[in-house]
XYZ file of C-alpha atoms in Angstrom:
158
model
C 101.716 112.212 101.852
C 102.054 108.431 101.408
C 100.627 107.265 98.070
C 99.470 103.945 96.671
C 98.647 103.073 93.072
C 96.345 100.039 93.108
C 95.159 98.677 89.802
C 93.141 95.948 88.132
C 94.180 95.096 84.592
C 92.391 92.443 82.578
C 94.602 92.672 79.490
C 97.751 94.510 80.624
C 96.846 97.973 79.299
C 95.918 99.464 82.681
C 98.969 97.804 84.243
C 101.304 99.772 81.966
C 99.611 103.050 82.882
C 99.605 102.217 86.621
C 103.318 101.441 86.622
C 104.040 104.705 84.816
C 101.892 106.667 87.308
C 103.527 105.019 90.350
C 106.992 105.820 88.992
C 105.998 109.413 88.199
C 104.720 110.175 91.703
C 106.886 107.890 93.842
C 103.987 105.711 94.956
C 103.830 102.094 96.076
C 102.236 99.752 93.542
C 99.632 97.040 94.147
C 97.993 94.821 91.536
C 94.398 93.871 92.372
C 94.201 90.193 91.485
C 90.852 88.463 90.984
C 90.456 85.191 92.883
C 89.262 83.700 89.596
C 91.304 84.997 86.664
C 89.355 86.438 83.737
C 89.631 84.537 80.453
C 89.132 86.035 76.984
C 85.664 84.453 76.942
C 84.883 86.074 80.317
C 85.760 89.487 78.862
C 83.588 89.180 75.731
C 81.312 92.174 76.209
C 79.257 91.189 73.137
C 78.176 87.941 74.850
C 75.238 88.582 77.180
C 76.185 85.471 79.184
C 79.908 86.223 79.593
C 81.219 86.578 83.123
C 82.006 90.288 82.793
C 78.569 91.049 81.339
C 76.806 89.169 84.142
C 78.921 90.904 86.800
C 78.338 94.357 85.364
C 74.590 93.818 85.037
C 74.327 93.121 88.785
C 75.654 96.151 90.673
C 75.549 94.215 93.951
C 77.905 91.532 92.637
C 81.393 91.615 94.155
C 83.997 89.409 92.469
C 86.445 88.013 95.017
C 89.912 89.554 95.271
C 92.847 87.181 95.791
C 95.184 89.592 97.584
C 95.195 92.511 100.029
C 97.261 95.609 100.649
C 99.274 95.197 103.840
C 99.083 98.238 106.138
C 96.518 100.164 104.079
C 96.251 102.587 106.995
C 99.665 104.051 106.109
C 98.372 105.558 102.832
C 96.851 109.020 102.538
C 96.081 108.897 98.807
C 94.977 105.821 96.887
C 95.000 106.021 93.116
C 92.775 103.229 91.801
C 93.203 102.172 88.183
C 91.035 99.978 85.985
C 89.682 99.516 82.480
C 86.267 101.073 81.859
C 83.600 98.380 81.554
C 80.095 99.433 80.562
C 80.951 103.116 81.242
C 82.013 102.440 84.858
C 84.681 100.685 86.925
C 84.502 96.879 87.018
C 82.762 95.691 90.188
C 86.016 94.103 91.394
C 87.076 97.683 92.175
C 84.138 97.953 94.590
C 85.256 94.675 96.182
C 88.783 96.015 96.588
C 87.698 99.329 98.153
C 85.190 97.692 100.518
C 87.958 95.571 102.119
C 89.419 98.596 103.908
C 88.590 101.435 106.254
C 89.132 104.402 103.953
C 88.159 107.060 106.477
C 90.134 110.252 105.906
C 91.831 109.013 102.726
C 91.689 110.422 99.207
C 90.563 107.900 96.598
C 91.452 108.958 93.062
C 90.234 106.830 90.143
C 92.047 106.602 86.820
C 91.121 104.462 83.872
C 91.920 103.169 80.434
C 89.348 102.634 77.726
C 89.041 101.946 74.053
C 86.959 105.067 73.665
C 84.422 105.713 76.412
C 84.950 108.210 79.219
C 84.514 107.783 82.968
C 80.704 107.690 82.684
C 79.054 107.092 86.084
C 82.226 105.720 87.670
C 82.275 108.003 90.717
C 78.577 107.502 91.379
C 79.072 103.719 91.279
C 82.221 103.816 93.470
C 80.896 106.248 96.092
C 79.057 103.468 97.969
C 82.390 101.653 98.392
C 84.372 104.660 99.675
C 82.685 105.394 102.994
C 84.570 108.067 104.941
C 86.941 108.831 102.068
C 87.137 111.816 99.776
C 86.380 110.313 96.361
C 87.882 112.677 93.813
C 86.904 113.009 90.180
C 88.801 110.512 88.072
C 90.210 110.647 84.583
C 90.549 108.337 81.614
C 93.997 108.310 80.049
C 95.245 107.067 76.732
C 97.848 104.327 76.934
C 100.379 106.787 75.550
C 100.031 109.241 78.459
C 103.447 110.545 79.488
C 104.897 110.399 82.987
C 104.887 114.224 83.016
C 101.153 114.321 82.176
C 100.357 111.722 84.837
C 102.495 113.495 87.446
C 100.881 116.890 86.806
C 97.397 115.387 87.054
C 98.192 113.438 90.238
C 99.839 116.375 91.967
C 96.704 118.494 91.392
C 94.650 115.796 93.125
C 96.949 115.618 96.146
C 96.860 119.335 96.998
């Protein structure tokens, strides 16, 4: 089974976890880059007019992605990592998933968060995973070990 770990990381926390997961399971790694980089002001969730707040309040909004995965068709399992924003995946994750034909693939979310769980993440991502098996995701602490990540991932790939 060919595996990809694709991740969006606004502050570097999810990036660390994604790299650890990719190493643990022997997967290719892809960073999802926004076409317009997020600033600290953009990420201020307490500001009702910040970019991230506006994006998350409009579930149809799709922030542009600056890069693509070459040969996505070669992957059987796609682990998609992100920080939890407003109890769900950032809408840039929807943008990323909607760029590809995911028919027959497993899409497995994983996340980082300061404290909240996965919330309605799968419900929000389902519309972007047409034809794929969207598996239940998990939030990890930044201190998750490679062994913990590997055991979790291997269960999802059975």
